[in-house]
Amino acid sequence: LIKDQTPFCGRKWRQNNMSAITAVYLTIKPELRDDWLAGSDVETDIAEALPLEQALRALTHWHNVRRYPEMMGVEQGILNVEQDFFAKELEKMDLADPGGMEEEG
């Protein structure tokens, strides 16, 4: 009964009744798709899904371009141009380290 009702209880209730939740968790073997501990908010998950997917796709593409430029059809020297762009942006923000890696302190 507690396992079935936990997703509908608030965060405060779950914090106050952690011993009961732990006892249920230790007694009943959790299944792979068992999300009763999380109490997920579907609307928030949907709103966060698109930006997370776009970021993952961008990082995957960047990794593949760096590792396999000829397979990805990248122009020669484009990575150097992009790195120069990021270096210039860091300089604008006064975050660039012109002398290389220096220890702060």
mmCIF file of C-alpha atoms in Angstrom:
data_model
loop_
_atom_site.group_PDB
_atom_site.id
_atom_site.type_symbol
_atom_site.label_atom_id
_atom_site.label_comp_id
_atom_site.label_asym_id
_atom_site.label_seq_id
_atom_site.Cartn_x
_atom_site.Cartn_y
_atom_site.Cartn_z
ATOM 1 C CA LEU A 1 0.000 0.000 0.000
ATOM 2 C CA ILE A 2 2.799 2.434 0.868
ATOM 3 C CA LYS A 3 4.609 1.575 -2.362
ATOM 4 C CA ASP A 4 1.461 2.366 -4.378
ATOM 5 C CA GLN A 5 0.775 5.667 -2.586
ATOM 6 C CA THR A 6 4.328 7.053 -2.335
ATOM 7 C CA PRO A 7 4.421 8.673 -5.821
ATOM 8 C CA PHE A 8 1.365 10.747 -4.909
ATOM 9 C CA CYS A 9 2.723 11.987 -1.582
ATOM 10 C CA GLY A 10 4.630 15.226 -1.341
ATOM 11 C CA ARG A 11 8.338 15.639 -0.863
ATOM 12 C CA LYS A 12 7.883 16.669 2.764
ATOM 13 C CA TRP A 13 5.954 13.465 3.560
ATOM 14 C CA ARG A 14 8.633 11.353 1.895
ATOM 15 C CA GLN A 15 11.349 13.119 3.903
ATOM 16 C CA ASN A 16 9.515 12.579 7.177
ATOM 17 C CA ASN A 17 8.715 8.915 6.459
ATOM 18 C CA MET A 18 12.025 7.776 5.033
ATOM 19 C CA SER A 19 12.205 4.847 7.481
ATOM 20 C CA ALA A 20 8.921 3.408 6.142
ATOM 21 C CA ILE A 21 10.047 3.929 2.547
ATOM 22 C CA THR A 22 13.379 2.230 3.291
ATOM 23 C CA ALA A 23 11.611 -0.732 4.934
ATOM 24 C CA VAL A 24 9.401 -1.183 1.863
ATOM 25 C CA TYR A 25 12.395 -0.866 -0.451
ATOM 26 C CA LEU A 26 14.326 -3.514 1.492
ATOM 27 C CA THR A 27 11.321 -5.858 1.721
ATOM 28 C CA ILE A 28 9.954 -5.697 -1.834
ATOM 29 C CA LYS A 29 12.373 -6.339 -4.685
ATOM 30 C CA PRO A 30 12.319 -3.288 -7.005
ATOM 31 C CA GLU A 31 11.637 -3.863 -10.688
ATOM 32 C CA LEU A 32 13.575 -2.240 -13.517
ATOM 33 C CA ARG A 33 10.880 0.315 -14.403
ATOM 34 C CA ASP A 34 9.788 0.868 -10.799
ATOM 35 C CA ASP A 35 9.735 4.623 -10.233
ATOM 36 C CA TRP A 36 7.727 4.726 -7.032
ATOM 37 C CA LEU A 37 10.593 6.324 -5.107
ATOM 38 C CA ALA A 38 10.982 9.263 -7.462
ATOM 39 C CA GLY A 39 7.438 10.609 -7.450
ATOM 40 C CA SER A 40 8.040 11.951 -10.931
ATOM 41 C CA ASP A 41 6.398 15.046 -12.323
ATOM 42 C CA VAL A 42 5.434 14.207 -15.909
ATOM 43 C CA GLU A 43 5.016 17.804 -17.093
ATOM 44 C CA THR A 44 8.469 18.792 -15.844
ATOM 45 C CA ASP A 45 10.020 15.706 -17.433
ATOM 46 C CA ILE A 46 8.448 16.563 -20.789
ATOM 47 C CA ALA A 47 9.545 20.204 -20.588
ATOM 48 C CA GLU A 48 13.140 19.184 -19.824
ATOM 49 C CA ALA A 49 13.316 16.411 -22.436
ATOM 50 C CA LEU A 50 13.767 18.534 -25.575
ATOM 51 C CA PRO A 51 16.725 20.664 -24.376
ATOM 52 C CA LEU A 52 18.430 17.588 -22.925
ATOM 53 C CA GLU A 53 18.006 15.680 -26.178
ATOM 54 C CA GLN A 54 19.308 18.624 -28.220
ATOM 55 C CA ALA A 55 22.354 18.966 -25.956
ATOM 56 C CA LEU A 56 23.076 15.246 -26.203
ATOM 57 C CA ARG A 57 22.809 15.345 -30.002
ATOM 58 C CA ALA A 58 25.136 18.363 -30.177
ATOM 59 C CA LEU A 59 27.733 16.744 -27.926
ATOM 60 C CA THR A 60 27.579 13.511 -29.906
ATOM 61 C CA HIS A 61 27.994 15.391 -33.170
ATOM 62 C CA TRP A 62 30.925 17.414 -31.777
ATOM 63 C CA HIS A 63 32.605 14.221 -30.531
ATOM 64 C CA ASN A 64 32.185 12.516 -33.897
ATOM 65 C CA VAL A 65 33.514 15.576 -35.753
ATOM 66 C CA ARG A 66 36.590 15.655 -33.523
ATOM 67 C CA ARG A 67 37.282 11.923 -33.727
ATOM 68 C CA TYR A 68 36.263 11.211 -37.327
ATOM 69 C CA PRO A 69 36.457 14.448 -39.362
ATOM 70 C CA GLU A 70 36.863 12.739 -42.737
ATOM 71 C CA MET A 71 33.876 10.432 -42.107
ATOM 72 C CA MET A 72 31.701 13.381 -41.014
ATOM 73 C CA GLY A 73 32.576 15.422 -44.109
ATOM 74 C CA VAL A 74 34.216 18.255 -42.198
ATOM 75 C CA GLU A 75 36.391 20.782 -44.008
ATOM 76 C CA GLN A 76 40.085 20.729 -43.170
ATOM 77 C CA GLY A 77 40.954 23.267 -40.472
ATOM 78 C CA ILE A 78 37.362 23.907 -39.321
ATOM 79 C CA LEU A 79 38.164 22.613 -35.832
ATOM 80 C CA ASN A 80 41.001 25.143 -35.497
ATOM 81 C CA VAL A 81 38.634 27.931 -36.551
ATOM 82 C CA GLU A 82 36.052 26.818 -33.987
ATOM 83 C CA GLN A 83 38.683 26.610 -31.248
ATOM 84 C CA ASP A 84 39.844 30.123 -32.158
ATOM 85 C CA PHE A 85 36.238 31.291 -31.856
ATOM 86 C CA PHE A 86 35.954 29.884 -28.326
ATOM 87 C CA ALA A 87 39.325 31.351 -27.360
ATOM 88 C CA LYS A 88 38.153 34.787 -28.547
ATOM 89 C CA GLU A 89 34.912 34.434 -26.588
ATOM 90 C CA LEU A 90 36.867 33.539 -23.456
ATOM 91 C CA GLU A 91 39.107 36.566 -23.979
ATOM 92 C CA LYS A 92 36.018 38.778 -24.204
ATOM 93 C CA MET A 93 34.897 37.386 -20.863
ATOM 94 C CA ASP A 94 38.398 37.832 -19.370
ATOM 95 C CA LEU A 95 38.586 34.090 -18.707
ATOM 96 C CA ALA A 96 41.353 33.251 -21.161
ATOM 97 C CA ASP A 97 44.726 32.229 -19.812
ATOM 98 C CA PRO A 98 47.205 33.769 -22.295
ATOM 99 C CA GLY A 99 50.253 32.124 -20.715
ATOM 100 C CA GLY A 100 48.873 28.583 -20.873
ATOM 101 C CA MET A 101 47.924 26.609 -17.801
ATOM 102 C CA GLU A 102 49.002 28.560 -14.753
ATOM 103 C CA GLU A 103 48.298 27.640 -11.181
ATOM 104 C CA GLU A 104 46.126 30.057 -9.269
ATOM 105 C CA GLY A 105 46.920 30.849 -5.743
#
